PDB file of C-alpha atoms in Angstrom:
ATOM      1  CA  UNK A   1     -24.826 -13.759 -36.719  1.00 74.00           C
ATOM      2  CA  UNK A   2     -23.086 -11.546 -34.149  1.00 81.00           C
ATOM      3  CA  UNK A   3     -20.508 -12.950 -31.612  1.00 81.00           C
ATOM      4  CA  UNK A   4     -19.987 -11.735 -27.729  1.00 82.00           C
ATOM      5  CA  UNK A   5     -16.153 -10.788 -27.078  1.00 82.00           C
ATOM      6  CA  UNK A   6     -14.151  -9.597 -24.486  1.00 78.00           C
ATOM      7  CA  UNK A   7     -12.766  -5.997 -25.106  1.00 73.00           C
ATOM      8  CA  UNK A   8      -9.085  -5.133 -23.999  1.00 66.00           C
ATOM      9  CA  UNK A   9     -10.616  -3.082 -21.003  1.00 70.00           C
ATOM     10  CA  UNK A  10     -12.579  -6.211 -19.802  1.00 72.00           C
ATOM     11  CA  UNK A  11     -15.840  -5.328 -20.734  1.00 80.00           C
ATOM     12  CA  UNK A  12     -18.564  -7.043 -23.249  1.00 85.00           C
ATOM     13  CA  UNK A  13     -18.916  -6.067 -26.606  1.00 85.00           C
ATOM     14  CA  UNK A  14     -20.700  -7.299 -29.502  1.00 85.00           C
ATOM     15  CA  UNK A  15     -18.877  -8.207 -32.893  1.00 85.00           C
ATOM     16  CA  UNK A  16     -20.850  -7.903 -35.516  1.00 86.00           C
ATOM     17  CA  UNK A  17     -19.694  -7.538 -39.588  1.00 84.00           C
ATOM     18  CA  UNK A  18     -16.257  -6.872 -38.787  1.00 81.00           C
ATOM     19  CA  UNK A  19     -17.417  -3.776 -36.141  1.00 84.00           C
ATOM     20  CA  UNK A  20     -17.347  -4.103 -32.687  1.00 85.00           C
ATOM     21  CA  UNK A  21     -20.373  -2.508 -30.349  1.00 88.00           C
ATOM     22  CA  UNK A  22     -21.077  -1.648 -26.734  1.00 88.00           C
ATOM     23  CA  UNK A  23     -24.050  -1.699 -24.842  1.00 88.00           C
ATOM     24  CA  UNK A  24     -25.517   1.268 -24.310  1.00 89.00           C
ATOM     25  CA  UNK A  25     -28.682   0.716 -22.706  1.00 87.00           C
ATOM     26  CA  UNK A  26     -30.721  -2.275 -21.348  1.00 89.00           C
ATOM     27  CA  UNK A  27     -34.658  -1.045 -22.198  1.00 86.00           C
ATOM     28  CA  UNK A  28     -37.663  -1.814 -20.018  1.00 88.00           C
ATOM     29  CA  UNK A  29     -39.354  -4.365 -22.793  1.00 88.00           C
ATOM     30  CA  UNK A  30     -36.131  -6.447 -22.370  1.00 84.00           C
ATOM     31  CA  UNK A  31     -34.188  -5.303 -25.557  1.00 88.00           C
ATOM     32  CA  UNK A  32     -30.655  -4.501 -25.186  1.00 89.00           C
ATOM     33  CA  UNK A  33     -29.464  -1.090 -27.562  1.00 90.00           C
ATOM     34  CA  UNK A  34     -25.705  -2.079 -28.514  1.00 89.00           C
ATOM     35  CA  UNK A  35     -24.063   1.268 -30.410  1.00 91.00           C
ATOM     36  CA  UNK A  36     -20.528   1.200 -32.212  1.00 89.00           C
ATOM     37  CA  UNK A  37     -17.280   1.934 -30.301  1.00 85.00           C
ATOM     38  CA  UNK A  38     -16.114   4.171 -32.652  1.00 85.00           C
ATOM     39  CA  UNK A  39     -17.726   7.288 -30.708  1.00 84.00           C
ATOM     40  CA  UNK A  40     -18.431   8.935 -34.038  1.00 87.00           C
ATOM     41  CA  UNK A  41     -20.373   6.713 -35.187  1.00 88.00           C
ATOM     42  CA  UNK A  42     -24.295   6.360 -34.874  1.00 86.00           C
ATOM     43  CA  UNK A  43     -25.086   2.743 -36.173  1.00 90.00           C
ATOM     44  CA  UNK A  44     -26.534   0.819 -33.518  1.00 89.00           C
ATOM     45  CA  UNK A  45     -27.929  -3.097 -33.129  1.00 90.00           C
ATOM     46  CA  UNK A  46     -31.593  -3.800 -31.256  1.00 88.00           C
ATOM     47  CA  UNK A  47     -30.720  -7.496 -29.144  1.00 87.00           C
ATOM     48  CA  UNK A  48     -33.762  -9.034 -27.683  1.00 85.00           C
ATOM     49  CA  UNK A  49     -33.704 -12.350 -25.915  1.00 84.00           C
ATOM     50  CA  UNK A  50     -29.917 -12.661 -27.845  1.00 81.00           C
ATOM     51  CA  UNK A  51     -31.852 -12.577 -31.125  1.00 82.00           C
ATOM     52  CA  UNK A  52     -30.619  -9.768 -33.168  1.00 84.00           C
ATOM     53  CA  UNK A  53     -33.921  -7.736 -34.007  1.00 83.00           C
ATOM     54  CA  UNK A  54     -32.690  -5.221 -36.653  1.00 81.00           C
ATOM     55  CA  UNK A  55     -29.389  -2.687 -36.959  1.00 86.00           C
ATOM     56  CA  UNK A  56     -30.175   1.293 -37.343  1.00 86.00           C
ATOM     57  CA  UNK A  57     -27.807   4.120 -39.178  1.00 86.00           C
ATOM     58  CA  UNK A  58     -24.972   3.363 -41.113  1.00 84.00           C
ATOM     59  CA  UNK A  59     -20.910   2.799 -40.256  1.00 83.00           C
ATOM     60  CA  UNK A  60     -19.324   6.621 -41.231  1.00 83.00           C
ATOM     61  CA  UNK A  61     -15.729   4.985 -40.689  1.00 82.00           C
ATOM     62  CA  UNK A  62     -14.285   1.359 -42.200  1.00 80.00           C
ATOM     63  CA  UNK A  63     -14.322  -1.720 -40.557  1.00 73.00           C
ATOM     64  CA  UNK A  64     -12.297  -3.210 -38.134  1.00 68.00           C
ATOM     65  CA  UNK A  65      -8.963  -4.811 -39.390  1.00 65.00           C
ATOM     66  CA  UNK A  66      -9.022  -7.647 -37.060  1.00 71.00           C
ATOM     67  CA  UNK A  67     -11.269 -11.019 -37.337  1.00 77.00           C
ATOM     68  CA  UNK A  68     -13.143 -12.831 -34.478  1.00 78.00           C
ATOM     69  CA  UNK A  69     -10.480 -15.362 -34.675  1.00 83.00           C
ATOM     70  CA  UNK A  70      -8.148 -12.717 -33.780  1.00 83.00           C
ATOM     71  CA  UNK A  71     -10.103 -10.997 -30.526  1.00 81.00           C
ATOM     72  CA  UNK A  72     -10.275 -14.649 -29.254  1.00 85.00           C
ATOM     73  CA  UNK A  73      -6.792 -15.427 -29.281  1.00 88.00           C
ATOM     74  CA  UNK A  74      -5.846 -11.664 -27.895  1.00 88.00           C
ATOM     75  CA  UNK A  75      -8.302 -12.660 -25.088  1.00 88.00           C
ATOM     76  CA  UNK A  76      -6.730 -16.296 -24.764  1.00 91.00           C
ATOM     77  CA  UNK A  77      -3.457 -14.764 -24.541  1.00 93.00           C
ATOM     78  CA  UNK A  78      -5.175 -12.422 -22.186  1.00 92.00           C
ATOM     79  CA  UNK A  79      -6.592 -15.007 -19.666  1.00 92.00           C
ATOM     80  CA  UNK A  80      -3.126 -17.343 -19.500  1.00 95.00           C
ATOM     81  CA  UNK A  81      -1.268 -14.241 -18.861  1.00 94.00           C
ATOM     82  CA  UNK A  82      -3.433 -14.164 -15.249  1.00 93.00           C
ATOM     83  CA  UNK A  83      -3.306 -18.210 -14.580  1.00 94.00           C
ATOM     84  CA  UNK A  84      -0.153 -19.146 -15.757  1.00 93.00           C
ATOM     85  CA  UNK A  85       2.263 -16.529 -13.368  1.00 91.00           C
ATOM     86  CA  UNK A  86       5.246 -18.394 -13.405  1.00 90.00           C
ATOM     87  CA  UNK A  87       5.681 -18.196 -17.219  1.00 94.00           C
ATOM     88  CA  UNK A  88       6.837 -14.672 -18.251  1.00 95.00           C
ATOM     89  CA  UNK A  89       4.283 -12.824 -20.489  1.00 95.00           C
ATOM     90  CA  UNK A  90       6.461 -12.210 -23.863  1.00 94.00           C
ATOM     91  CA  UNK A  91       6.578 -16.639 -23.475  1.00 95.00           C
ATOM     92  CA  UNK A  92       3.094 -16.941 -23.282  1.00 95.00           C
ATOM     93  CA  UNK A  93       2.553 -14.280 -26.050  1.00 94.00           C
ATOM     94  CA  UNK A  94       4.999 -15.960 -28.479  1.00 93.00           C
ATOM     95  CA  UNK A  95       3.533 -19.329 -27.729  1.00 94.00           C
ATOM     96  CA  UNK A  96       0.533 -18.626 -28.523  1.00 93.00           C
ATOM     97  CA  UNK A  97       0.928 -16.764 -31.535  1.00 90.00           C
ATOM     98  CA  UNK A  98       3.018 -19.666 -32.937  1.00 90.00           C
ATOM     99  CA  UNK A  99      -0.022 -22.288 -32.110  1.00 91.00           C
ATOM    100  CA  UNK A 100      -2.568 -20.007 -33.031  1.00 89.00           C
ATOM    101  CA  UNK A 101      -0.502 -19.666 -36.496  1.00 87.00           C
ATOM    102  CA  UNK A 102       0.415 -23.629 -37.020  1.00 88.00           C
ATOM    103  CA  UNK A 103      -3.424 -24.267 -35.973  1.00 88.00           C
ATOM    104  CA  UNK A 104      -5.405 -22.155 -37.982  1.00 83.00           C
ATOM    105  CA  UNK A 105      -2.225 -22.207 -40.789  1.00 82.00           C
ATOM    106  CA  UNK A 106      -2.629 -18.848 -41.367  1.00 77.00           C
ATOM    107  CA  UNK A 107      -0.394 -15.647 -41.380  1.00 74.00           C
ATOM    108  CA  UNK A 108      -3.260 -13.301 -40.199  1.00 74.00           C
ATOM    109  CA  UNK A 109      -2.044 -10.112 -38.905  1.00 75.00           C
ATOM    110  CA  UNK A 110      -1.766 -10.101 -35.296  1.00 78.00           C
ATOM    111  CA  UNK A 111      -1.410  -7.205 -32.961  1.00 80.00           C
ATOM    112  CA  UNK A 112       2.374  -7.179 -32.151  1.00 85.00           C
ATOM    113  CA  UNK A 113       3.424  -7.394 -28.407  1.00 87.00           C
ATOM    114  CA  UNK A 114       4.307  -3.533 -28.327  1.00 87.00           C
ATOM    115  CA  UNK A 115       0.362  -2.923 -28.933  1.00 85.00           C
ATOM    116  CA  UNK A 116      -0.608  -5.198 -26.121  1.00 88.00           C
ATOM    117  CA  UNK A 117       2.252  -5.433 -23.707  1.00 92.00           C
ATOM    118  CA  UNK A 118       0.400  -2.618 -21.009  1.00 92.00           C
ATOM    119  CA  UNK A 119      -2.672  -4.396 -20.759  1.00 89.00           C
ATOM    120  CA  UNK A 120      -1.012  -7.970 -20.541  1.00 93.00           C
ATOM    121  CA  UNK A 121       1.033  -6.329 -17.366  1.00 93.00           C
ATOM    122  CA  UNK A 122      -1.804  -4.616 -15.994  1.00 91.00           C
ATOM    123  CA  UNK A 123      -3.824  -8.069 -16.210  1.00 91.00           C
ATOM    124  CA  UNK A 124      -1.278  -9.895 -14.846  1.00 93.00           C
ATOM    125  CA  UNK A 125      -0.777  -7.461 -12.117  1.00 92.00           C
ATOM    126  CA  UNK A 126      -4.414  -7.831 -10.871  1.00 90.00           C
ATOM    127  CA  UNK A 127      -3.731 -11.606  -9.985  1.00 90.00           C
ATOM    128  CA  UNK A 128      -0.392 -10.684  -7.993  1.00 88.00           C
ATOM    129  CA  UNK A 129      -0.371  -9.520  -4.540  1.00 80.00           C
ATOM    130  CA  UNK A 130       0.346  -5.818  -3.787  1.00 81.00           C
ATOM    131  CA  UNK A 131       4.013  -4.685  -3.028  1.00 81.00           C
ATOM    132  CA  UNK A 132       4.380  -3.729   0.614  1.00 80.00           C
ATOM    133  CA  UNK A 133       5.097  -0.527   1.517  1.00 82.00           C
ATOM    134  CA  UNK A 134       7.933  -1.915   4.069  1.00 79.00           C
ATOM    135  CA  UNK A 135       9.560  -5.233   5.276  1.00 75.00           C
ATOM    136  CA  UNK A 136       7.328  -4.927   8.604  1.00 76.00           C
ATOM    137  CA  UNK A 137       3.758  -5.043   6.011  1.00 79.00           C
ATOM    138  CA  UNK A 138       5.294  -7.513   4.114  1.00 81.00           C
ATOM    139  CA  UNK A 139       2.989 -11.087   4.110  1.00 81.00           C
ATOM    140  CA  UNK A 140       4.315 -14.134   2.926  1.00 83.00           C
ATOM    141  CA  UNK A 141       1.835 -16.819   1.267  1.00 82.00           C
ATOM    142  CA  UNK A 142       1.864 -20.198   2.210  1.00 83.00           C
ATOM    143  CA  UNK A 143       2.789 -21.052  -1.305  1.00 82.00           C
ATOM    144  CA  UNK A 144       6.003 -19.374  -1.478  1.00 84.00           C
ATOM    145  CA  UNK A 145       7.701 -21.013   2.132  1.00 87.00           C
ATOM    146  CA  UNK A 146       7.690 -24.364   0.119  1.00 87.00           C
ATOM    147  CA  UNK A 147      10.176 -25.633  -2.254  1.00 84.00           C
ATOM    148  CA  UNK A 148       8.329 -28.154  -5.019  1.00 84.00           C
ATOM    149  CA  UNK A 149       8.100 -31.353  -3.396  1.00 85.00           C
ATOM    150  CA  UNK A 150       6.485 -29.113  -0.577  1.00 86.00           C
ATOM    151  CA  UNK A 151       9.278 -29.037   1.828  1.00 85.00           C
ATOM    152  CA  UNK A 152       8.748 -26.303   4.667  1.00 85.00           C
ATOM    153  CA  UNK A 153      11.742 -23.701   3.001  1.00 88.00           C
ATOM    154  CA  UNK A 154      11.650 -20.542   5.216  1.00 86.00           C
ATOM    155  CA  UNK A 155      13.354 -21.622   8.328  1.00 80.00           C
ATOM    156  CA  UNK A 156      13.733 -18.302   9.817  1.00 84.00           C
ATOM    157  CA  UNK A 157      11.261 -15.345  10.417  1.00 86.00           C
ATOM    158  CA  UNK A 158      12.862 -12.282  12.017  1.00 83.00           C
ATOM    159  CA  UNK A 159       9.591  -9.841  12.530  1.00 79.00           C
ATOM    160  CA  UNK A 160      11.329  -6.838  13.707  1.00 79.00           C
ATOM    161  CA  UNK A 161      11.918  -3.516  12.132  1.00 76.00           C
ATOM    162  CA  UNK A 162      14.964  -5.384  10.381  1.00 81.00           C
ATOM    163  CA  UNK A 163      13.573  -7.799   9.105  1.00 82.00           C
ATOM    164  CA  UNK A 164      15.699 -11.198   8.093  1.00 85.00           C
ATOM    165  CA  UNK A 165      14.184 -13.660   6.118  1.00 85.00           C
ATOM    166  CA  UNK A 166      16.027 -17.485   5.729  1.00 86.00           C
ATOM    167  CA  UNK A 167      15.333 -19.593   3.415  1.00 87.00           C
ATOM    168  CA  UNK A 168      16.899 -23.161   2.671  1.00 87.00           C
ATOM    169  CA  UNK A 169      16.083 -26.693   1.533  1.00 85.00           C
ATOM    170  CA  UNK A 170      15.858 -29.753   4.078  1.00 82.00           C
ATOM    171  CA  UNK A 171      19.473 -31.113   3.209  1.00 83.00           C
ATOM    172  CA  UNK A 172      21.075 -27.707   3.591  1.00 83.00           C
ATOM    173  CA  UNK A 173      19.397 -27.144   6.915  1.00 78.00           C
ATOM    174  CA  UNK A 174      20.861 -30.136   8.189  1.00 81.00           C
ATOM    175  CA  UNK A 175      23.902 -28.906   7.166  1.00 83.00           C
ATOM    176  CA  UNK A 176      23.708 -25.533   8.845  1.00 75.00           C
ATOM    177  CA  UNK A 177      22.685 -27.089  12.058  1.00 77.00           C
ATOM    178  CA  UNK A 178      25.904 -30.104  11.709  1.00 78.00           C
ATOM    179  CA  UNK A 179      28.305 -27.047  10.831  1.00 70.00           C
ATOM    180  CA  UNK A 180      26.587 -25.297  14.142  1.00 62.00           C
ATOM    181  CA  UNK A 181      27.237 -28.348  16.613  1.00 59.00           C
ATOM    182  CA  UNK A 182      30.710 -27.817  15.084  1.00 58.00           C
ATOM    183  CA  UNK A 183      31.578 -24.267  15.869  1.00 54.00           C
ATOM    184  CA  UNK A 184      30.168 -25.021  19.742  1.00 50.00           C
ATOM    185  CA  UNK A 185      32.177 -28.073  20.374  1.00 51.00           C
ATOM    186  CA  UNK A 186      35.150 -26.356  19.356  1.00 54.00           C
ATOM    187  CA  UNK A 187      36.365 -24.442  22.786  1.00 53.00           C
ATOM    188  CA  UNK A 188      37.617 -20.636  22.498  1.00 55.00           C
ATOM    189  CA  UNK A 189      41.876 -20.723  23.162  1.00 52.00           C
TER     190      UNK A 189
END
Protein backbone atom coordinates (compact mmCIF):
# COMPACT_ATOMS: atom_id res chain seq x y z
CA UNK A 1 0.00 0.00 0.00
CA UNK A 2 1.16 3.56 -0.71
CA UNK A 3 1.52 6.22 2.10
CA UNK A 4 0.71 10.23 1.79
CA UNK A 5 3.88 12.37 2.99
CA UNK A 6 4.82 15.71 3.29
CA UNK A 7 7.66 16.77 0.84
CA UNK A 8 10.47 19.24 2.09
CA UNK A 9 8.76 22.05 -0.08
CA UNK A 10 5.38 21.47 1.75
CA UNK A 11 3.55 19.85 -0.76
CA UNK A 12 1.78 16.18 -0.96
CA UNK A 13 3.39 13.39 -2.38
CA UNK A 14 2.74 9.83 -2.58
CA UNK A 15 5.32 7.13 -1.29
CA UNK A 16 5.03 4.25 -2.86
CA UNK A 17 7.91 1.12 -3.08
CA UNK A 18 10.57 3.18 -1.83
CA UNK A 19 9.73 6.14 -4.74
CA UNK A 20 8.13 9.13 -4.01
CA UNK A 21 5.33 10.72 -6.61
CA UNK A 22 3.52 13.97 -7.27
CA UNK A 23 0.29 14.66 -8.49
CA UNK A 24 0.09 15.60 -11.70
CA UNK A 25 -3.37 15.81 -12.63
CA UNK A 26 -6.82 15.39 -10.93
CA UNK A 27 -9.09 13.73 -14.07
CA UNK A 28 -12.77 14.43 -14.67
CA UNK A 29 -13.93 10.60 -13.67
CA UNK A 30 -12.39 11.37 -10.21
CA UNK A 31 -8.97 9.54 -10.60
CA UNK A 32 -5.98 11.29 -9.46
CA UNK A 33 -2.59 10.66 -12.07
CA UNK A 34 0.43 10.73 -9.44
CA UNK A 35 3.95 10.66 -11.71
CA UNK A 36 7.54 10.20 -10.09
CA UNK A 37 9.59 13.20 -8.85
CA UNK A 38 12.47 12.20 -10.46
CA UNK A 39 11.60 14.40 -13.70
CA UNK A 40 13.18 11.73 -15.87
CA UNK A 41 11.23 9.36 -15.08
CA UNK A 42 7.81 8.24 -16.72
CA UNK A 43 6.28 5.67 -14.18
CA UNK A 44 3.16 6.94 -12.94
CA UNK A 45 0.28 5.57 -10.25
CA UNK A 46 -3.76 5.81 -11.27
CA UNK A 47 -5.50 6.79 -7.41
CA UNK A 48 -9.21 6.60 -7.45
CA UNK A 49 -11.30 7.13 -4.37
CA UNK A 50 -7.54 6.56 -2.43
CA UNK A 51 -7.60 3.04 -3.87
CA UNK A 52 -4.57 2.52 -5.90
CA UNK A 53 -6.01 1.34 -9.41
CA UNK A 54 -2.83 0.20 -11.26
CA UNK A 55 0.98 1.82 -11.80
CA UNK A 56 2.14 2.49 -15.65
CA UNK A 57 6.00 2.54 -17.09
CA UNK A 58 8.81 1.51 -15.25
CA UNK A 59 11.44 3.43 -12.62
CA UNK A 60 14.70 4.31 -15.21
CA UNK A 61 16.67 5.45 -11.93
CA UNK A 62 17.01 3.42 -8.29
CA UNK A 63 15.00 3.89 -5.47
CA UNK A 64 14.94 6.23 -2.89
CA UNK A 65 17.50 5.70 0.01
CA UNK A 66 15.27 6.85 2.69
CA UNK A 67 12.22 4.79 4.41
CA UNK A 68 8.72 6.13 5.36
CA UNK A 69 9.90 6.02 8.84
CA UNK A 70 12.45 8.43 7.86
CA UNK A 71 10.15 11.23 5.80
CA UNK A 72 7.96 11.14 8.99
CA UNK A 73 10.44 12.01 11.41
CA UNK A 74 12.11 14.76 8.83
CA UNK A 75 8.50 16.12 8.79
CA UNK A 76 8.13 15.77 12.73
CA UNK A 77 11.28 17.53 13.09
CA UNK A 78 9.82 19.81 10.51
CA UNK A 79 6.52 20.76 12.31
CA UNK A 80 8.26 21.30 16.07
CA UNK A 81 10.73 23.47 14.43
CA UNK A 82 7.43 25.99 13.71
CA UNK A 83 5.59 25.33 17.32
CA UNK A 84 8.24 25.03 19.57
CA UNK A 85 10.18 28.78 18.83
CA UNK A 86 11.82 29.13 21.93
CA UNK A 87 13.94 25.95 21.52
CA UNK A 88 16.75 26.54 18.96
CA UNK A 89 16.46 24.30 15.82
CA UNK A 90 19.94 22.21 15.98
CA UNK A 91 18.06 21.18 19.88
CA UNK A 92 15.06 20.11 18.41
CA UNK A 93 16.94 18.32 15.52
CA UNK A 94 19.28 16.43 17.90
CA UNK A 95 16.41 15.54 20.13
CA UNK A 96 14.65 14.07 17.92
CA UNK A 97 17.06 12.12 16.17
CA UNK A 98 18.16 10.64 19.53
CA UNK A 99 14.30 9.53 20.34
CA UNK A 100 13.60 8.61 17.00
CA UNK A 101 16.92 6.32 17.33
CA UNK A 102 16.27 4.89 21.12
CA UNK A 103 12.48 4.35 19.86
CA UNK A 104 12.65 2.59 16.81
CA UNK A 105 16.41 1.12 18.12
CA UNK A 106 17.71 1.55 14.97
CA UNK A 107 20.81 3.29 13.36
CA UNK A 108 18.95 4.15 10.05
CA UNK A 109 20.65 6.72 8.09
CA UNK A 110 19.28 10.02 8.66
CA UNK A 111 19.72 13.14 6.64
CA UNK A 112 22.39 15.11 8.62
CA UNK A 113 21.49 18.71 9.79
CA UNK A 114 23.73 20.31 6.94
CA UNK A 115 21.10 18.67 4.36
CA UNK A 116 18.15 20.12 6.15
CA UNK A 117 19.27 23.13 8.09
CA UNK A 118 17.75 25.82 5.07
CA UNK A 119 14.46 24.46 5.08
CA UNK A 120 14.23 24.06 9.00
CA UNK A 121 15.13 28.08 9.00
CA UNK A 122 12.95 28.91 6.28
CA UNK A 123 10.03 26.95 8.19
CA UNK A 124 10.71 28.42 11.20
CA UNK A 125 10.90 31.79 9.70
CA UNK A 126 7.29 31.58 8.33
CA UNK A 127 5.91 31.39 12.01
CA UNK A 128 8.07 34.55 13.15
CA UNK A 129 7.03 38.00 12.58
CA UNK A 130 8.78 40.08 9.86
CA UNK A 131 11.84 42.33 10.83
CA UNK A 132 10.91 45.99 10.64
CA UNK A 133 12.39 48.05 8.37
CA UNK A 134 12.96 50.81 11.30
CA UNK A 135 12.37 51.36 15.10
CA UNK A 136 9.25 53.68 14.11
CA UNK A 137 7.49 50.16 12.10
CA UNK A 138 8.55 48.19 14.76
CA UNK A 139 5.25 46.29 16.66
CA UNK A 140 5.59 44.70 19.79
CA UNK A 141 3.25 41.55 20.63
CA UNK A 142 1.48 41.32 23.65
CA UNK A 143 3.43 38.23 24.43
CA UNK A 144 6.75 39.67 24.59
CA UNK A 145 5.85 42.91 27.28
CA UNK A 146 5.36 40.05 29.90
CA UNK A 147 7.88 38.36 31.95
CA UNK A 148 6.60 34.49 32.84
CA UNK A 149 4.39 34.83 35.66
CA UNK A 150 2.77 37.52 33.27
CA UNK A 151 3.97 40.60 34.90
CA UNK A 152 3.40 43.82 32.64
CA UNK A 153 7.59 44.16 31.72
CA UNK A 154 7.83 47.10 29.24
CA UNK A 155 7.37 50.09 31.40
CA UNK A 156 8.37 52.59 28.93
CA UNK A 157 7.34 53.26 25.23
CA UNK A 158 9.16 56.18 23.61
CA UNK A 159 7.31 56.34 19.93
CA UNK A 160 9.41 58.92 18.38
CA UNK A 161 11.93 58.77 15.65
CA UNK A 162 14.37 57.62 18.57
CA UNK A 163 12.84 55.26 19.78
CA UNK A 164 13.60 53.98 23.63
CA UNK A 165 12.26 50.94 24.74
CA UNK A 166 12.34 49.98 28.89
CA UNK A 167 11.95 47.02 30.06
CA UNK A 168 12.08 45.73 33.82
CA UNK A 169 10.49 43.33 36.29
CA UNK A 170 7.94 44.54 39.10
CA UNK A 171 10.65 44.52 41.98
CA UNK A 172 13.15 46.47 39.92
CA UNK A 173 10.57 49.06 38.99
CA UNK A 174 9.96 49.71 42.45
CA UNK A 175 13.34 50.20 42.80
CA UNK A 176 13.82 52.70 40.02
CA UNK A 177 10.95 54.72 41.22
CA UNK A 178 12.44 54.51 45.38
CA UNK A 179 16.00 55.50 43.87
CA UNK A 180 13.87 58.43 41.91
CA UNK A 181 12.06 59.87 45.14
CA UNK A 182 15.72 59.82 46.25
CA UNK A 183 17.52 61.94 43.75
CA UNK A 184 14.37 64.68 44.15
CA UNK A 185 14.45 64.92 47.85
CA UNK A 186 17.98 65.55 47.76
CA UNK A 187 18.21 69.61 47.15
CA UNK A 188 20.89 70.98 44.49
CA UNK A 189 23.96 72.94 46.79
Amino acid sequence: MYSIVTTQQGSKAIYFDNNLYRLRKRNKNGTGRWVCTNRLCSCCLIIEDENLQFTRGDHNHESQKISLSIIQVVHQIRRKVCNDLLKPITQIYKESVSTYRRNEHTAESIPMFNALRLTLYRDRSTVLPKLPKSLHNLLIPAVFTKNLYNENMLFFDNKQITRILGFASLPTEKIFSKNRGNQRSQKPR
